Coordinates of C-alpha atoms and ligand atoms in Angstrom, one line a residue:
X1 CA 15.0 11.6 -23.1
X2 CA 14.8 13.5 -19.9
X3 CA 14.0 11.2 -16.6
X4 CA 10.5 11.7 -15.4
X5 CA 10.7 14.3 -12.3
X6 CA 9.9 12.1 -9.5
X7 CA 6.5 12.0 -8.4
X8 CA 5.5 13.8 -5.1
X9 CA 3.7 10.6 -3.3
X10 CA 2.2 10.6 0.0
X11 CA 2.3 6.8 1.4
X12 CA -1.5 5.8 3.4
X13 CA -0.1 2.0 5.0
X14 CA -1.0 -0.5 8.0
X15 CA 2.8 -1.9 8.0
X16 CA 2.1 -4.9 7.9
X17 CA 4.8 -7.1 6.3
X18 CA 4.0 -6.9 2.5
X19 CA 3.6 -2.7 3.6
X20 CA 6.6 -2.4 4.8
X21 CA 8.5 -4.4 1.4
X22 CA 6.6 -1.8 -0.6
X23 CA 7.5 1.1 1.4
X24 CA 11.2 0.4 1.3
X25 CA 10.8 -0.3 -2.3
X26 CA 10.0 3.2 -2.5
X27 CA 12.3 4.7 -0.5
X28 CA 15.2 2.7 -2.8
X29 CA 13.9 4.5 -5.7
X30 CA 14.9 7.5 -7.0
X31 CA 11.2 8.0 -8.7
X32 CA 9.3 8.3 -5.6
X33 CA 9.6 11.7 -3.8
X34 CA 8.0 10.9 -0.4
X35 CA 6.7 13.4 1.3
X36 CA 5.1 11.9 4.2
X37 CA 3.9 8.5 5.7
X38 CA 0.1 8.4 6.9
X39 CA -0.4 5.4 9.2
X40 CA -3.8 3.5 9.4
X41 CA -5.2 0.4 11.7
X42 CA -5.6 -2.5 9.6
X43 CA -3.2 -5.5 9.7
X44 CA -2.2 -4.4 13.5
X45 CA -3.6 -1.7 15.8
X46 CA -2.6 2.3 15.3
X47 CA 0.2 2.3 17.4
X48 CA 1.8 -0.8 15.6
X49 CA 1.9 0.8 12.3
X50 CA 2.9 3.9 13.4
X51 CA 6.0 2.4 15.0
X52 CA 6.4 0.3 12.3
X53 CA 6.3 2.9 9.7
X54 CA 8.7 4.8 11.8
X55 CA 11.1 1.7 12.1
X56 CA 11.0 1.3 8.3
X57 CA 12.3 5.1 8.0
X58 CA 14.9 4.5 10.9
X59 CA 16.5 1.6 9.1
X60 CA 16.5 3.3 5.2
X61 CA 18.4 6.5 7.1
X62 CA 15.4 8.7 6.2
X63 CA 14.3 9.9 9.4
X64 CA 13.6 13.3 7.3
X65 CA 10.6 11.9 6.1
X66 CA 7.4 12.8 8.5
X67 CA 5.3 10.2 10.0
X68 CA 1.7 10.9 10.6
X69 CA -1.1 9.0 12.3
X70 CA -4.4 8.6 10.7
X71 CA -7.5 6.5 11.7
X72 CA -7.1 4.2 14.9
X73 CA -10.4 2.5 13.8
X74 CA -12.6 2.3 10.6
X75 CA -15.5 5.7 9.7
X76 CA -18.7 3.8 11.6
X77 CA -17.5 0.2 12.7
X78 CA -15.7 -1.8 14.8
X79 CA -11.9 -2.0 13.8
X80 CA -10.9 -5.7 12.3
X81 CA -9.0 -7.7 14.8
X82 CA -4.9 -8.3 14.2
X83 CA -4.7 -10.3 11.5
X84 CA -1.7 -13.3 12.9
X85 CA 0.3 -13.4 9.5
X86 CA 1.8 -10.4 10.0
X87 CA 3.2 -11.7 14.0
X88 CA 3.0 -10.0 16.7
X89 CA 4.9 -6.9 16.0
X90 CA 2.8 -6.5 12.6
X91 CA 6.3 -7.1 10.4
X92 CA 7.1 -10.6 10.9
X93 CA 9.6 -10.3 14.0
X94 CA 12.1 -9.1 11.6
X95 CA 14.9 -7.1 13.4
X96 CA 14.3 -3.5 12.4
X97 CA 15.8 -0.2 14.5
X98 CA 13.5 1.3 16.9
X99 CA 11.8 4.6 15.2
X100 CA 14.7 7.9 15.0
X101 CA 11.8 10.3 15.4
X102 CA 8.5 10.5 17.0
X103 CA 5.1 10.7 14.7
X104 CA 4.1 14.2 14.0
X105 CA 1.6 15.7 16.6
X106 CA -0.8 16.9 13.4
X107 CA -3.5 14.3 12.5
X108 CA -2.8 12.7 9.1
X109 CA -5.8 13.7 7.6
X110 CA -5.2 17.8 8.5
X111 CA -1.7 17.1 7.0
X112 CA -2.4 15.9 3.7
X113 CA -5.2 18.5 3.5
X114 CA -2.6 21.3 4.4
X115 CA 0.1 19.7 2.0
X116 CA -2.5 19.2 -1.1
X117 CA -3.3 22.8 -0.4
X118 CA -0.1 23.8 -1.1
X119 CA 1.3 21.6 -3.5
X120 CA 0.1 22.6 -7.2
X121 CA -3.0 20.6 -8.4
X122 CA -2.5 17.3 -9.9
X123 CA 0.7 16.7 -8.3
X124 CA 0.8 14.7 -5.4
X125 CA 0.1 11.2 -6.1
X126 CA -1.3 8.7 -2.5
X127 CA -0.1 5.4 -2.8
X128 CA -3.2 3.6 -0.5
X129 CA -1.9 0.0 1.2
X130 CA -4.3 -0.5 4.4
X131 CA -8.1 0.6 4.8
X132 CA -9.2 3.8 3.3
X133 CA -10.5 5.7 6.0
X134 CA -8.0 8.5 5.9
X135 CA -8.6 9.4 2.6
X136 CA -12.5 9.0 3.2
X137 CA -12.6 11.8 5.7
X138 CA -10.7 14.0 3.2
X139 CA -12.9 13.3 0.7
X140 CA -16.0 14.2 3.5
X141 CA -14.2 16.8 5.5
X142 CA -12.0 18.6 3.0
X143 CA -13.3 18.0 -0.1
X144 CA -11.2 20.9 -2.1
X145 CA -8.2 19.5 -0.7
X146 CA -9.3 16.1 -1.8
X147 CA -9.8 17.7 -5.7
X148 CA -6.5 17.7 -5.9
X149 CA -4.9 14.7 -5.9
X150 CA -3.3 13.5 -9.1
X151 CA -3.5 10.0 -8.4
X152 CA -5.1 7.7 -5.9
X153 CA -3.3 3.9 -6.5
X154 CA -5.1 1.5 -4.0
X155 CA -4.3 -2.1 -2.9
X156 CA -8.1 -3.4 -2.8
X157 CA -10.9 -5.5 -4.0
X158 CA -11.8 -8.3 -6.0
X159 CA -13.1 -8.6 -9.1
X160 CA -13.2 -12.0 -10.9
X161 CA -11.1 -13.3 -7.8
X162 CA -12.6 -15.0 -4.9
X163 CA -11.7 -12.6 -1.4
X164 CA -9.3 -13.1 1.5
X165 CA -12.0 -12.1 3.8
X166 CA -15.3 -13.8 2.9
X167 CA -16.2 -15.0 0.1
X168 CA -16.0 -11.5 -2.1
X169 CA -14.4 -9.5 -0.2
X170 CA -10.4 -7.9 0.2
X171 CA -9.3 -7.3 3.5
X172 CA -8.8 -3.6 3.4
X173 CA -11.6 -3.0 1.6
X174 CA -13.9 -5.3 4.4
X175 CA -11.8 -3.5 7.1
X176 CA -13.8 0.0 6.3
X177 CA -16.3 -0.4 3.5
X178 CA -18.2 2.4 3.9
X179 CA -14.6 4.3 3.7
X180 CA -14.3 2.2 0.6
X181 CA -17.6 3.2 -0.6
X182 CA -16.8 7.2 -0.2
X183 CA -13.9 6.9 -1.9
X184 CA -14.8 4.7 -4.6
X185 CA -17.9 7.3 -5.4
X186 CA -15.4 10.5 -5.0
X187 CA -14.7 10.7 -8.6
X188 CA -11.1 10.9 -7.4
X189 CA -8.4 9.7 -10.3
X190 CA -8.7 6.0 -8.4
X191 CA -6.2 3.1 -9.5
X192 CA -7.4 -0.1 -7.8
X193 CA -5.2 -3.1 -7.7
X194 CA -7.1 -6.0 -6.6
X195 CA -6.2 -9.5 -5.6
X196 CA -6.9 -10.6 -9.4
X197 CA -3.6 -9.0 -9.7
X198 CA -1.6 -9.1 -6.2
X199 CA -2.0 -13.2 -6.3
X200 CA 0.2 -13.4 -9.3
X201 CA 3.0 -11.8 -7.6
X202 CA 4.7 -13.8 -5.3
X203 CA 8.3 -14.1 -4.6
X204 CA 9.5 -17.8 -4.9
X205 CA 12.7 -19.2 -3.0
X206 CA 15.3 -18.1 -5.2
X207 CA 14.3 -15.3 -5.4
X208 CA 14.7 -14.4 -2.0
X209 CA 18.2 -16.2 -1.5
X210 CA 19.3 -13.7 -4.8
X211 CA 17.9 -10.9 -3.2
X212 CA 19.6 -11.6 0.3
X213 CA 22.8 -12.6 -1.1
X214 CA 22.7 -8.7 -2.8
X215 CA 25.1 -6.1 -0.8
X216 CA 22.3 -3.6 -0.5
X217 CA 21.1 -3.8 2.7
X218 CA 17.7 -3.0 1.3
X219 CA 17.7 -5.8 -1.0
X220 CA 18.5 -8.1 2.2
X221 CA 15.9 -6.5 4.8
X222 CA 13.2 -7.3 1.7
X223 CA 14.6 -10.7 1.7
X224 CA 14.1 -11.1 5.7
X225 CA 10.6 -9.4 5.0
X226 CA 9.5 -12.2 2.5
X227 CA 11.2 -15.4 4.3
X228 CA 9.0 -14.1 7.4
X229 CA 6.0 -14.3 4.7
X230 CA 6.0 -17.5 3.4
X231 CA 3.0 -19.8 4.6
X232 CA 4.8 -22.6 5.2
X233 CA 8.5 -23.7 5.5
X234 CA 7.6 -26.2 2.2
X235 CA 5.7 -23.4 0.6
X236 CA 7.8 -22.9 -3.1
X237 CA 6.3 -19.3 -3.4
X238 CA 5.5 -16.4 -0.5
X239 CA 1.9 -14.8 0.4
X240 CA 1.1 -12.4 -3.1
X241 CA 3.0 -9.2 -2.7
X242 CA -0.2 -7.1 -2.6
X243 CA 1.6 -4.1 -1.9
X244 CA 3.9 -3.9 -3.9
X245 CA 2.1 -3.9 -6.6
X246 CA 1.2 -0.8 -5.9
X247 CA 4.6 1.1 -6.0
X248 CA 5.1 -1.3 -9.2
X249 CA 2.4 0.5 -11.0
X250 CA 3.0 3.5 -10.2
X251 CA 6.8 3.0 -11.7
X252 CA 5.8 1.1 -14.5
X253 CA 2.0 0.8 -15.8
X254 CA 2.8 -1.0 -18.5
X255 CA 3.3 -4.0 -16.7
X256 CA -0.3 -4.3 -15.8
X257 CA -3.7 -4.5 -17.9
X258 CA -6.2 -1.8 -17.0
X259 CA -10.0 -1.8 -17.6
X260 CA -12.5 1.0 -16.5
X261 CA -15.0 -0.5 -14.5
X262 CA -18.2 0.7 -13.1
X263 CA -18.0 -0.1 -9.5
X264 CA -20.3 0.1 -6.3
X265 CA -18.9 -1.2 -2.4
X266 CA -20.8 -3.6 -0.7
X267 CA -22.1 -1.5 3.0
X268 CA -24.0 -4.0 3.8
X269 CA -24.0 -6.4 7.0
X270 CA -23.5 -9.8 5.7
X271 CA -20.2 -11.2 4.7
X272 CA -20.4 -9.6 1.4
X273 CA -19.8 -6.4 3.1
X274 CA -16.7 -4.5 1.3
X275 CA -17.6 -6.5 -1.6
X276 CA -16.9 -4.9 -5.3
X277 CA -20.0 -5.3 -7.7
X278 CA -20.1 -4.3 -11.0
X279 CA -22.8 -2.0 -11.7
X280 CA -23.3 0.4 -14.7
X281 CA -24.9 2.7 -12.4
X282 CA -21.2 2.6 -10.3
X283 CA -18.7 4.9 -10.6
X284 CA -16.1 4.2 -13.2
X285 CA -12.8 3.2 -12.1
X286 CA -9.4 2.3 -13.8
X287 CA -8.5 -1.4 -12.1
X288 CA -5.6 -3.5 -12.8
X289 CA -7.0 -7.3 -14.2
X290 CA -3.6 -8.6 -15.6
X291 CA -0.1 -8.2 -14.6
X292 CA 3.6 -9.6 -16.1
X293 CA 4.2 -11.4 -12.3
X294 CA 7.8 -11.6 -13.5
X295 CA 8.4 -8.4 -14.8
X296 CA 7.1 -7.2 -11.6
X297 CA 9.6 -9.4 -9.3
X298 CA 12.2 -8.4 -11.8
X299 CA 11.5 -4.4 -11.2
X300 CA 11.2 -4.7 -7.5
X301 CA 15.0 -6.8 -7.2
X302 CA 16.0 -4.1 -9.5
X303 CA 14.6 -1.1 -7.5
X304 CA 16.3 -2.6 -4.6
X305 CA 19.5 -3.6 -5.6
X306 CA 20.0 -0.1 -7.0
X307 CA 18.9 1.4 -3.5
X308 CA 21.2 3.7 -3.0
X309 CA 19.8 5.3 1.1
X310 CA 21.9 5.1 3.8
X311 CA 20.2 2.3 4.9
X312 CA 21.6 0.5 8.2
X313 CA 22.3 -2.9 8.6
X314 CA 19.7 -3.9 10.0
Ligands
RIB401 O1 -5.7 -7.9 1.3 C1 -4.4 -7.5 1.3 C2 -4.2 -6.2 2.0 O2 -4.6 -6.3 3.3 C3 -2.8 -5.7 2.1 O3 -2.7 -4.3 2.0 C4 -2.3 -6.2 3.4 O4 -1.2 -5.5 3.9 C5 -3.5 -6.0 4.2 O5 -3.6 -4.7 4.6
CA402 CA1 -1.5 -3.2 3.8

């Protein structure tokens, strides 16, 4: 049987520690066609995940791959403060080169329009990890462009799982609701992958001495990544590896359980707000409620033990 072709994916992130394990599990595998990186505020300020993102290229030895900057705040409120677990630098004070090239001067929104324009429908698939206000104003401001995304696969929500932010609510999703709201009504080909799934993926101890004791210096950054992400020096497992879940399903679906849901966004002002209800009168969307945690940990040691980038020792 022939390989799948690789996927043409356009990477939306707030690196962010579990961003930035994702990210470079993409760039180690040979499935993922990057095409760009679109930067959002979320677990740091703008600037941070810019860099950060930039960093993350830098260190893989793909400083071919563009870096855009999207929203520095969310469509209509005030921007979530730095969240601490990520440190100061956003990626866990783990020693990563600076950036090899500056972020591209075109907004990130104005370049994914441009590229979906020019890409054939269907084909480009945006792999979401941080708020969704960049693909919000491309829903609103270039809605044709929008049309023709083949997949949107988004790190958000809670279902049947109590939040991280509030009572109900995901952080990315609370970070931006109404963002969350526009893009969860689109009708766009939307994957969600809440915390009912990303909490059963957690990387425990040994795993991360296998994966730093591995000679691919992309295994061995990921293991720096997740040592830096563990709660506590007793803790036996690390925070869930929300984002990765994200690159997980789009390698290998069949690790995870997917229902169609009918869901609205919480807008409101109370603590609910980013909230996911279910609502026959929502908008149906395909969401992730079960996952095979160590499938999942097995695929992402794989992926990165197999990296084969120039990656530098970082
Ligand atoms: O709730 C988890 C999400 O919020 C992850 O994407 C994490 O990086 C933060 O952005
Ligand atoms: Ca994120």
């Amino acid at each position: 049987m022939t390989p799948a072709k690789p996927r043409l994916t356009v990477i939306d992130t707030d690196p962010g520690i579990d961003d930035a394990i994702g990210i470079l599990m993409a760039l180690a595998s040979p499935d993922f066609t990057i095409a760009g990186i679109m930067t959002v505020a979320g677990n740091i300020g703008l600037e941070t995940t810019t860099r950060n993102a930039g960093r993350l290229l830098a260190f893989a030895g793909r400083g071919d791959i563009p870096v855009f900057q999207g929203a520095a705040a969310p469509l209509s409120r005030v921007g979530p403060e730095p969240l601490n677990l990520h440190g100061e630098d956003g990626i866990g004070g783990v020693a990563l080169p600076d950036p090899a090239r500056l972020p591209e001067s075109q907004h990130a929104v104005e370049w994914l329009a441009d590229f979906l324009l020019g890409e054939p429908a269907g084909t480009v698939d945006v792999l979401a990890l941080g708020p969704l206000t960049n693909l919000a104003r491309l829903v609103l401001e270039q809605p044709e462009a929008a049309r023709r995304i083949g997949r949107i696969i988004a790190m958000g929500g809670a279902i049947h799982e109590h939040g991280n932010v509030g009572p109900c609510s995901e952080f990315n999703l609370w970070a931006d609701p109404e963002a969350a709201a526009v893009v969860v009504e689109s009708g766009l080909p939307l994957v969600l992958i809440p915390l009912d799934v990303t909490r059963r993926v957690r990387a425990t101890r040994d795993f991360v001495e296998t994966l730093a004791a591995s000679e691919k210096p992309m295994a061995s950054m990921v293991a720096s990544l997740i040592e830096s992400y563990f709660e506590a020096a007793t803790n036996r497992e690390s925070r869930p590896l929300h984002d990765p879940c994200v690159m997980l399903y789009a390698l290998a679906p069949e690790l995870f359980r997917i229902e169609e849901l009918r869901l609205c966004v919480d807008t409101g002002g109370s603590d609910a707000a980013g909230a996911l209800a279910i609502d026959p009168e929502g908008s149906p969307v395909q969401v992730a409620l079960g996952v095979d945690g160590s499938g999942a940990l097995h695929l992402l040691a794989r992926c990165l033990s197999a990296g084969s980038t120039s990656a530098s020792i970082g």
